[in-house]
Coordinates of C-alpha atoms and ligand atoms in Angstrom, one line a residue:
M21 CA -0.6 -39.4 -102.1
A22 CA -0.4 -38.3 -98.5
K23 CA 0.4 -40.9 -95.9
L24 CA -1.3 -40.9 -92.6
S25 CA -0.7 -43.4 -89.8
I26 CA -2.9 -43.6 -86.6
H27 CA -1.3 -45.6 -83.8
T28 CA -4.4 -46.7 -81.9
D29 CA -2.2 -48.5 -79.3
E30 CA -0.2 -45.3 -78.5
K31 CA -2.5 -43.4 -76.2
K32 CA -1.7 -39.8 -75.1
S33 CA -3.6 -37.2 -73.1
K34 CA -7.3 -36.9 -72.5
I35 CA -8.8 -34.2 -74.7
S36 CA -10.9 -32.2 -72.3
R37 CA -14.3 -31.4 -73.7
N38 CA -13.8 -27.9 -72.4
I39 CA -11.4 -27.3 -75.4
Y40 CA -14.7 -26.9 -77.3
G41 CA -16.0 -24.1 -75.1
N42 CA -17.3 -20.7 -76.2
F43 CA -17.4 -17.1 -74.9
S44 CA -20.3 -14.7 -74.5
E45 CA -19.8 -11.0 -73.7
H46 CA -22.1 -8.0 -73.3
L47 CA -20.9 -6.9 -76.7
G48 CA -23.0 -5.9 -79.7
R49 CA -25.7 -8.5 -80.3
C50 CA -24.2 -11.4 -78.5
I51 CA -26.4 -11.3 -75.4
Y52 CA -29.3 -8.8 -76.3
N53 CA -30.9 -9.7 -79.7
G54 CA -28.6 -12.7 -79.6
I55 CA -29.1 -15.4 -77.0
Y56 CA -31.5 -13.3 -75.0
V57 CA -34.7 -11.9 -76.5
G58 CA -36.7 -11.5 -73.3
E59 CA -39.8 -13.4 -72.2
N60 CA -42.2 -11.2 -74.2
S61 CA -40.5 -11.7 -77.5
D62 CA -42.4 -13.2 -80.5
I63 CA -39.2 -15.2 -81.2
P64 CA -39.7 -18.6 -79.5
N65 CA -37.9 -18.6 -76.2
V66 CA -37.9 -20.2 -72.8
N67 CA -37.5 -17.7 -70.0
G68 CA -36.2 -15.2 -72.6
M69 CA -33.5 -17.5 -74.1
R70 CA -33.9 -18.2 -77.8
T71 CA -35.0 -21.8 -78.3
D72 CA -33.3 -22.2 -81.7
I73 CA -29.9 -21.1 -80.3
V74 CA -30.3 -23.4 -77.2
E75 CA -31.1 -26.3 -79.5
A76 CA -28.2 -25.6 -81.9
L77 CA -25.7 -25.4 -79.0
K78 CA -27.1 -28.7 -77.5
A79 CA -26.5 -30.3 -80.9
I80 CA -22.7 -29.5 -80.7
K81 CA -22.7 -30.4 -77.0
L82 CA -21.3 -27.0 -75.9
P83 CA -19.4 -27.9 -72.8
V84 CA -18.6 -24.6 -71.1
L85 CA -19.5 -20.9 -71.7
R86 CA -17.5 -17.9 -70.4
W87 CA -19.3 -14.7 -69.3
P88 CA -19.7 -11.6 -68.9
G89 CA -16.5 -10.6 -70.7
G90 CA -13.9 -9.8 -72.0
C91 CA -13.2 -6.1 -71.3
F92 CA -16.8 -5.8 -70.1
A93 CA -16.0 -8.1 -67.1
D94 CA -13.7 -5.5 -65.5
E95 CA -16.4 -2.9 -65.6
Y96 CA -19.2 -5.2 -64.5
H97 CA -20.7 -4.9 -61.1
W98 CA -22.8 -8.0 -60.6
K99 CA -25.2 -6.6 -58.1
D100 CA -26.5 -4.2 -60.8
G101 CA -27.8 -7.3 -62.7
I102 CA -30.0 -9.0 -60.0
G103 CA -33.5 -8.3 -58.6
P104 CA -36.5 -7.0 -60.4
K105 CA -35.6 -6.0 -63.9
E106 CA -37.4 -2.7 -63.8
T107 CA -35.2 -1.5 -60.9
R108 CA -31.9 -2.7 -62.2
K109 CA -29.3 0.0 -62.7
K110 CA -28.4 1.1 -66.2
M111 CA -24.8 1.7 -67.2
V112 CA -22.8 2.8 -70.3
N113 CA -21.0 0.0 -72.1
T114 CA -18.0 2.1 -72.6
H115 CA -15.9 -0.5 -74.4
W116 CA -18.5 -1.7 -76.9
G117 CA -20.3 1.1 -78.7
G118 CA -21.2 3.3 -75.7
V119 CA -24.6 1.8 -75.6
V120 CA -26.9 1.7 -72.6
E121 CA -26.7 -1.6 -70.7
D122 CA -29.9 -2.1 -68.8
N123 CA -28.7 -5.2 -66.9
A124 CA -31.7 -7.2 -68.0
F125 CA -29.4 -10.2 -68.4
G126 CA -27.5 -10.9 -65.2
T127 CA -26.3 -13.7 -63.0
H128 CA -29.7 -15.5 -62.9
E129 CA -30.2 -15.2 -66.6
F130 CA -26.7 -16.5 -67.5
L131 CA -27.0 -19.5 -65.2
E132 CA -30.5 -20.2 -66.6
F133 CA -29.0 -20.1 -70.2
C134 CA -26.3 -22.6 -69.1
R135 CA -28.9 -24.8 -67.5
Q136 CA -31.0 -24.9 -70.7
V137 CA -27.9 -25.6 -72.9
G138 CA -26.5 -28.1 -70.4
C139 CA -23.1 -26.5 -70.3
E140 CA -20.8 -25.4 -67.4
P141 CA -20.7 -21.7 -66.5
Y142 CA -17.3 -20.0 -66.5
I143 CA -17.7 -16.6 -64.8
N144 CA -15.1 -13.9 -65.1
G145 CA -14.8 -11.6 -62.1
N146 CA -13.9 -7.9 -61.9
V147 CA -10.4 -7.0 -60.7
G148 CA -9.8 -3.8 -62.7
S149 CA -12.6 -1.7 -61.2
G150 CA -14.1 -4.1 -58.6
T151 CA -13.4 -4.9 -55.0
V152 CA -12.3 -8.1 -53.2
Q153 CA -15.6 -8.0 -51.3
E154 CA -17.7 -7.8 -54.5
M155 CA -15.9 -10.8 -56.0
S156 CA -16.2 -12.7 -52.8
E157 CA -19.9 -12.0 -52.4
W158 CA -20.6 -13.0 -56.0
M159 CA -19.3 -16.6 -55.3
E160 CA -21.3 -16.6 -52.0
Y161 CA -24.4 -15.4 -53.8
M162 CA -24.2 -18.1 -56.4
T163 CA -23.0 -21.1 -54.5
F164 CA -23.6 -20.9 -50.7
D165 CA -26.2 -23.3 -49.4
G166 CA -27.2 -22.0 -46.0
V167 CA -28.1 -18.8 -44.1
S168 CA -25.9 -15.9 -45.1
P169 CA -26.5 -12.4 -46.4
M170 CA -25.8 -13.3 -50.0
A171 CA -27.7 -16.7 -50.0
D172 CA -30.7 -14.9 -48.4
L173 CA -30.5 -12.3 -51.2
R174 CA -30.4 -15.0 -53.8
A175 CA -33.5 -16.6 -52.3
K176 CA -35.3 -13.3 -52.2
N177 CA -34.6 -13.0 -55.9
G178 CA -36.3 -16.2 -56.6
H179 CA -33.5 -18.9 -56.5
A180 CA -33.4 -20.5 -53.1
E181 CA -31.2 -23.4 -54.4
P182 CA -27.5 -22.6 -54.9
W183 CA -25.9 -23.1 -58.3
K184 CA -22.7 -25.0 -59.0
V185 CA -20.1 -22.7 -60.5
K186 CA -16.7 -24.4 -61.0
Y187 CA -14.8 -22.1 -63.3
F188 CA -14.0 -18.6 -62.1
G189 CA -11.7 -16.1 -63.8
V190 CA -10.0 -13.5 -61.6
G191 CA -9.8 -10.5 -64.0
N192 CA -9.6 -10.2 -67.8
E193 CA -6.7 -8.8 -69.8
N194 CA -5.4 -7.0 -66.8
W195 CA -2.4 -6.0 -68.9
G196 CA -4.8 -3.9 -71.0
C197 CA -8.5 -3.1 -70.7
G198 CA -8.6 -4.7 -67.3
G199 CA -6.4 -2.1 -65.6
N200 CA -3.2 -1.7 -67.6
M201 CA -1.2 -3.5 -64.9
R202 CA 2.3 -4.8 -64.8
P203 CA 2.6 -8.5 -64.3
S204 CA 4.0 -8.4 -60.8
Y205 CA 1.3 -6.0 -59.6
Y206 CA -1.4 -8.2 -61.2
A207 CA 0.1 -11.4 -59.7
D208 CA 0.0 -9.9 -56.2
L209 CA -3.6 -8.7 -56.7
Y210 CA -4.5 -12.1 -58.1
R211 CA -3.1 -13.8 -54.9
R212 CA -5.3 -11.5 -52.8
F213 CA -8.5 -11.6 -54.8
Q214 CA -8.5 -15.4 -55.3
T215 CA -8.1 -15.9 -51.5
Y216 CA -11.7 -14.8 -51.0
V217 CA -13.2 -16.7 -53.9
R218 CA -14.4 -19.4 -51.5
N219 CA -15.3 -23.0 -51.9
Y220 CA -18.8 -23.4 -50.4
G221 CA -20.0 -26.9 -49.6
D222 CA -18.9 -29.3 -52.3
N223 CA -18.6 -26.5 -54.9
R224 CA -14.8 -26.6 -55.7
V225 CA -13.7 -23.6 -57.6
F226 CA -11.2 -23.9 -60.5
R227 CA -9.5 -20.5 -60.3
I228 CA -8.2 -19.0 -63.5
A229 CA -5.6 -16.2 -63.5
C230 CA -5.3 -13.6 -66.3
G231 CA -2.5 -14.8 -68.6
P232 CA -0.6 -13.3 -71.4
N233 CA -1.5 -11.3 -74.5
S234 CA -0.3 -13.6 -77.3
D235 CA 3.6 -13.6 -77.2
D236 CA 4.1 -11.7 -73.9
Y237 CA 6.3 -14.4 -72.4
N238 CA 7.4 -12.1 -69.6
W239 CA 3.8 -11.9 -68.3
T240 CA 3.7 -15.7 -68.1
E241 CA 7.1 -15.9 -66.4
E242 CA 6.2 -13.3 -63.7
V243 CA 2.7 -14.4 -63.0
M244 CA 3.8 -18.1 -62.7
R245 CA 6.7 -17.1 -60.5
I246 CA 4.7 -15.0 -58.1
A247 CA 1.3 -16.7 -58.2
G248 CA 1.6 -20.1 -59.9
N249 CA 0.9 -21.9 -56.7
Y250 CA -2.4 -20.2 -56.2
M251 CA -4.1 -21.0 -59.5
N252 CA -5.7 -23.9 -61.4
G253 CA -5.5 -22.2 -64.8
L254 CA -3.7 -19.5 -66.6
S255 CA -5.5 -17.8 -69.6
L256 CA -4.0 -17.0 -73.0
H257 CA -5.6 -14.7 -75.5
Y258 CA -4.6 -14.7 -79.2
Y259 CA -6.6 -13.5 -82.2
T260 CA -6.0 -14.2 -85.8
V261 CA -5.9 -10.8 -87.4
P262 CA -5.2 -10.6 -91.1
G263 CA -3.6 -7.3 -91.8
T264 CA -2.8 -5.3 -88.7
W265 CA -4.8 -4.3 -85.6
E266 CA -5.0 -0.8 -87.0
K267 CA -5.9 -1.9 -90.5
K268 CA -7.8 -5.1 -90.5
T269 CA -9.4 -6.7 -93.6
A270 CA -12.8 -7.8 -94.7
A271 CA -14.4 -11.1 -93.6
T272 CA -15.6 -11.9 -97.1
G273 CA -14.3 -11.2 -100.7
F274 CA -10.7 -12.0 -99.9
D275 CA -8.2 -13.5 -102.4
T276 CA -6.2 -16.7 -102.1
N277 CA -3.1 -14.9 -100.8
M278 CA -5.1 -13.4 -97.9
Y279 CA -6.7 -16.8 -97.2
Y280 CA -3.3 -18.4 -96.7
E281 CA -2.0 -15.5 -94.8
T282 CA -4.9 -15.9 -92.4
I283 CA -4.2 -19.6 -91.9
R284 CA -0.5 -18.8 -91.4
K285 CA -1.4 -16.5 -88.6
A286 CA -3.8 -19.0 -87.0
L287 CA -1.1 -21.6 -87.0
Y288 CA 1.0 -19.3 -84.8
M289 CA -1.1 -20.7 -82.0
E290 CA 1.3 -23.8 -82.1
E291 CA 4.3 -21.7 -81.2
L292 CA 2.5 -19.7 -78.6
I293 CA 1.3 -22.8 -76.7
T294 CA 4.7 -24.5 -77.0
R295 CA 6.6 -21.5 -75.6
H296 CA 4.1 -20.6 -72.8
T297 CA 3.9 -24.2 -71.9
E298 CA 7.7 -24.4 -71.6
I299 CA 7.6 -21.5 -69.1
M300 CA 4.7 -23.0 -67.2
S301 CA 6.5 -26.3 -67.0
R302 CA 9.5 -24.7 -65.2
Y303 CA 7.2 -23.5 -62.4
D304 CA 4.7 -26.4 -62.6
P305 CA 6.4 -29.5 -63.9
E306 CA 3.5 -31.6 -62.7
H307 CA 1.0 -29.8 -65.0
K308 CA -1.2 -28.8 -62.1
V309 CA -2.0 -25.5 -63.8
G310 CA -3.9 -25.8 -67.1
L311 CA -3.5 -23.4 -70.0
I312 CA -6.9 -21.9 -70.8
V313 CA -7.1 -20.3 -74.2
D314 CA -10.2 -18.4 -73.3
E315 CA -10.2 -16.0 -76.3
W316 CA -9.2 -17.1 -79.8
G317 CA -10.5 -16.8 -83.3
T318 CA -10.5 -14.5 -86.3
W319 CA -11.0 -10.7 -86.1
Y320 CA -11.9 -8.8 -89.3
D321 CA -13.4 -5.5 -90.2
V322 CA -17.1 -5.3 -89.1
E323 CA -19.7 -5.9 -91.8
P324 CA -20.3 -2.7 -93.8
G325 CA -23.0 -0.5 -92.3
T326 CA -22.9 -2.1 -88.8
N327 CA -21.8 -0.4 -85.6
P328 CA -17.9 -0.5 -85.4
G329 CA -18.2 -1.2 -81.6
F330 CA -20.3 -4.3 -82.2
L331 CA -17.7 -6.5 -83.9
Y332 CA -20.2 -8.2 -86.2
Q333 CA -18.5 -10.2 -89.0
Q334 CA -19.4 -12.8 -91.5
N335 CA -17.9 -16.3 -91.4
T336 CA -16.6 -18.3 -94.4
M337 CA -14.9 -21.5 -95.2
R338 CA -11.7 -19.7 -94.3
D339 CA -13.0 -19.5 -90.7
A340 CA -13.9 -23.2 -90.8
I341 CA -10.3 -24.0 -91.7
V342 CA -9.0 -21.7 -89.0
A343 CA -11.2 -23.5 -86.5
A344 CA -10.2 -26.9 -87.7
V345 CA -6.4 -26.3 -87.6
T346 CA -6.6 -24.5 -84.2
L347 CA -8.7 -27.3 -82.6
N348 CA -6.2 -29.9 -84.0
I349 CA -3.4 -27.8 -82.2
F350 CA -5.4 -27.8 -78.9
N351 CA -6.0 -31.5 -79.1
A352 CA -2.3 -32.1 -79.7
H353 CA -1.5 -30.0 -76.6
S354 CA -4.3 -31.4 -74.4
D355 CA -1.8 -32.4 -71.8
R356 CA -1.6 -28.7 -70.9
V357 CA -4.5 -27.0 -72.7
V358 CA -7.5 -27.9 -70.7
M359 CA -10.0 -25.3 -71.9
A360 CA -10.5 -23.0 -74.8
N361 CA -13.3 -20.5 -75.6
I362 CA -13.7 -19.3 -79.1
A363 CA -14.7 -15.6 -79.4
Q364 CA -17.6 -15.3 -79.5
L365 CA -20.8 -17.3 -79.4
V366 CA -23.4 -15.3 -81.4
N367 CA -23.0 -12.2 -83.7
V368 CA -19.5 -11.2 -82.6
L369 CA -16.1 -12.1 -84.2
Q370 CA -15.8 -15.8 -85.1
S371 CA -19.3 -16.8 -84.1
V372 CA -20.8 -20.2 -84.5
I373 CA -24.3 -18.6 -84.9
L374 CA -25.5 -15.4 -86.6
T375 CA -29.0 -14.0 -86.1
E376 CA -31.2 -11.3 -87.8
G377 CA -34.6 -10.9 -86.2
E378 CA -36.2 -14.3 -86.0
K379 CA -33.7 -15.8 -88.5
M380 CA -30.7 -17.8 -87.5
V381 CA -27.8 -19.2 -89.5
L382 CA -25.2 -21.8 -88.4
T383 CA -21.8 -20.7 -89.7
P384 CA -19.1 -22.8 -91.2
T385 CA -17.3 -22.6 -87.8
Y386 CA -20.3 -24.1 -86.2
H387 CA -20.1 -27.1 -88.5
V388 CA -16.5 -27.7 -87.5
F389 CA -17.5 -27.8 -83.9
D390 CA -20.1 -30.4 -84.9
L391 CA -17.4 -32.5 -86.8
Y392 CA -15.1 -32.4 -83.8
K393 CA -17.6 -33.1 -81.1
H394 CA -16.6 -36.8 -80.7
H395 CA -13.2 -35.7 -79.5
H396 CA -14.8 -34.4 -76.3
D397 CA -13.2 -36.3 -73.3
A398 CA -11.7 -38.9 -75.7
T399 CA -8.1 -40.1 -75.6
L400 CA -5.7 -38.5 -78.0
L401 CA -3.9 -41.1 -80.2
N402 CA -0.4 -40.8 -81.6
S403 CA -0.6 -40.0 -85.3
H404 CA 1.8 -39.1 -88.1
L405 CA 1.0 -37.3 -91.3
E406 CA 3.2 -36.6 -94.2
T407 CA 2.6 -33.0 -95.4
E408 CA 3.9 -30.6 -98.0
G409 CA 3.9 -26.8 -97.9
V410 CA 1.3 -24.8 -99.7
Y411 CA 2.4 -21.3 -98.6
A412 CA 5.1 -19.8 -96.3
G413 CA 5.2 -22.3 -93.5
V414 CA 1.6 -23.5 -94.0
P415 CA 1.2 -27.3 -94.6
N416 CA -1.4 -28.7 -96.8
L417 CA -3.0 -31.0 -94.1
T418 CA -3.5 -31.2 -90.4
V419 CA -5.0 -34.0 -88.3
S420 CA -6.2 -35.2 -84.9
A421 CA -7.2 -38.7 -83.8
S422 CA -8.8 -39.9 -80.7
E423 CA -10.4 -43.0 -79.2
D424 CA -13.7 -42.6 -77.3
E425 CA -14.8 -44.7 -74.3
N426 CA -16.3 -47.4 -76.6
G427 CA -13.0 -47.9 -78.5
V428 CA -14.3 -46.0 -81.5
V429 CA -11.7 -43.9 -83.3
H430 CA -12.5 -40.4 -84.6
I431 CA -10.1 -38.7 -87.0
T432 CA -10.5 -35.0 -87.9
L433 CA -8.5 -34.0 -91.0
A434 CA -8.3 -30.5 -92.6
N435 CA -7.2 -29.9 -96.2
I436 CA -5.9 -26.3 -96.1
S437 CA -5.1 -26.1 -99.8
A438 CA -7.4 -23.7 -101.6
D439 CA -7.3 -25.7 -104.9
T440 CA -5.7 -29.2 -104.5
A441 CA -7.4 -32.4 -103.5
Y442 CA -5.2 -35.1 -102.0
P443 CA -5.5 -38.9 -102.1
I444 CA -5.0 -40.2 -98.5
D445 CA -3.6 -43.5 -97.5
C446 CA -4.2 -44.0 -93.8
A447 CA -2.8 -47.0 -91.9
L448 CA -4.4 -47.9 -88.6
T449 CA -2.1 -49.9 -86.3
G450 CA -3.1 -51.5 -82.9
K451 CA -6.2 -53.6 -83.5
K452 CA -8.5 -54.7 -86.3
Y453 CA -11.1 -52.3 -87.5
N454 CA -14.1 -53.3 -89.6
T455 CA -16.2 -50.3 -90.5
A456 CA -15.5 -46.7 -91.5
S457 CA -17.8 -43.7 -92.2
A458 CA -17.2 -40.0 -92.8
R459 CA -18.7 -36.6 -92.8
I460 CA -17.3 -33.6 -94.7
L461 CA -17.6 -29.8 -94.9
T462 CA -16.2 -28.5 -98.1
N463 CA -16.6 -25.5 -100.4
S464 CA -14.6 -22.7 -101.9
I465 CA -12.5 -20.6 -99.5
G466 CA -14.9 -17.6 -99.5
A467 CA -18.2 -19.5 -99.3
Y468 CA -20.5 -18.6 -96.4
N469 CA -24.1 -18.9 -95.2
D470 CA -26.4 -15.9 -94.9
F471 CA -30.0 -15.3 -94.0
D472 CA -31.2 -15.9 -97.6
H473 CA -28.9 -18.9 -98.2
P474 CA -28.5 -20.5 -94.7
E475 CA -27.3 -23.9 -96.0
D476 CA -24.8 -23.1 -98.7
V477 CA -22.0 -24.4 -96.5
N478 CA -23.1 -27.6 -94.7
I479 CA -22.0 -31.0 -93.6
T480 CA -22.7 -33.9 -95.9
D481 CA -22.1 -37.6 -95.6
F482 CA -18.9 -38.8 -97.4
D483 CA -19.2 -42.3 -98.8
A484 CA -16.2 -42.4 -101.1
L485 CA -13.8 -44.1 -98.7
T486 CA -12.7 -47.7 -98.3
L487 CA -11.3 -49.7 -95.4
E488 CA -9.3 -52.8 -96.3
N489 CA -6.9 -54.5 -94.0
N490 CA -6.8 -51.6 -91.6
N491 CA -6.0 -49.2 -94.4
L492 CA -8.3 -46.3 -95.2
H493 CA -8.3 -44.8 -98.7
F494 CA -10.1 -41.6 -99.9
N495 CA -9.5 -38.3 -101.6
I496 CA -9.9 -35.2 -99.5
P497 CA -11.2 -32.3 -101.6
A498 CA -9.6 -28.8 -101.5
C499 CA -10.6 -26.6 -98.6
A500 CA -12.3 -29.3 -96.6
V501 CA -12.7 -30.6 -93.0
M502 CA -13.6 -34.2 -92.5
E503 CA -14.5 -36.4 -89.6
I504 CA -13.8 -40.1 -90.1
T505 CA -15.2 -42.7 -87.7
V506 CA -13.6 -46.1 -87.5
S507 CA -14.7 -49.1 -85.4
Ligands
AHR627 O1 -13.5 -10.5 -77.7 C1 -13.5 -9.1 -77.8 C2 -12.5 -8.5 -76.8 O2 -11.2 -8.9 -77.1 C3 -12.6 -8.9 -75.4 O3 -13.5 -8.1 -74.7 C4 -11.2 -8.6 -74.8 O4 -10.9 -9.4 -73.7 C5 -10.3 -8.8 -76.0 O5 -9.4 -7.8 -76.2

């Protein structure tokens, strides 16, 4: 019996809906043959954007989408991606497979995709190979409402009205693919570049600085010391890589040991956030700067026979558990973590959607984002869970609980154990609750959906729970993620 208590009268931070964000890069089949198929495609689309993908993302209420990279961002020159498509400049995508990028998907297309999905755009600017003027003009092009060279150019390209663009990243991984800089050099560049990322009219920009690579605490220290007063957010990148960067492992067909090892590595996010937050709090005790985990997720070998530069991988129940435990960590730290963007949206790394021609599958990870969507902008509740270890430092269960604006409580619980179900005794304190319902995602650790079996792993209603005198009782099966709703 595992004991869980939810203290509904002990309210904590607001869980920003942006924690449930995603990331789309010009990489492999994320954009082309992913979200964008072009207006002339036989695949149903609106202005070139796949309708089935747009609808699937609306269903999980995707709040924010980062673009155009990633490493691609610091090689991207936005003016190459505007104007008539036939005259747009072609370039080599040197990072990702050396393929020709014809710039058919640019600023107008990205903002159109966000409009259709109903999510906020998060644009990542180019510091590594770009200029201050180029970055400054991009913001003017997108958001200035008046007469100016860039606003006039935007109108000439068919969009007289300015867009709203709140989230703007000043460089990506500038410690690596974004220029191999040292932190003090980047921090000074950041101060300079961000000066010219202007607020036009009522468009207030939330400026995000390039933060550390996983446990590079010195980067956080230096960038916060030199530039902390000039930013709204600092990014953190951490990938769960079973094996090593040089020798990764397969996305499917793994054993139980590899499963637990993957979850152990995913749970390292807790230590990373805690330690980076400690540093940030020394320079920013008032939490004015948010931690933005704008790249996270699993990274395996590519699927056999696919382009190694395209990073296409399958997605199993193991990925669902990684997503569930990571999102529970973000919720727990929502006083500092104000945005996160899993990598990446479609057909790349830990994707929520995979496509093949006109076929589309929703991955186990997608279903976790569905189970967690009621945490968006809800208030985190204090909770306590008794756990036991199932593998080196890996607990059997993790949880989050929140209260939405109508007073409804949503609990997300993950059972990490590969083979053991647990009876749960959950006490709710605070006020009287009368009804409870639940949904569940459960299967064997290696189960996945593919184009012939798109619904093998899916959410089902879970009726085997009781609520008596504010006590919930149920059994959570092995390798499962649940959402429990109490009102
Ligand atoms: O998501 C794939 C790549 O991982 C991104 O382009 C880069 O920022 C990171 O190293």
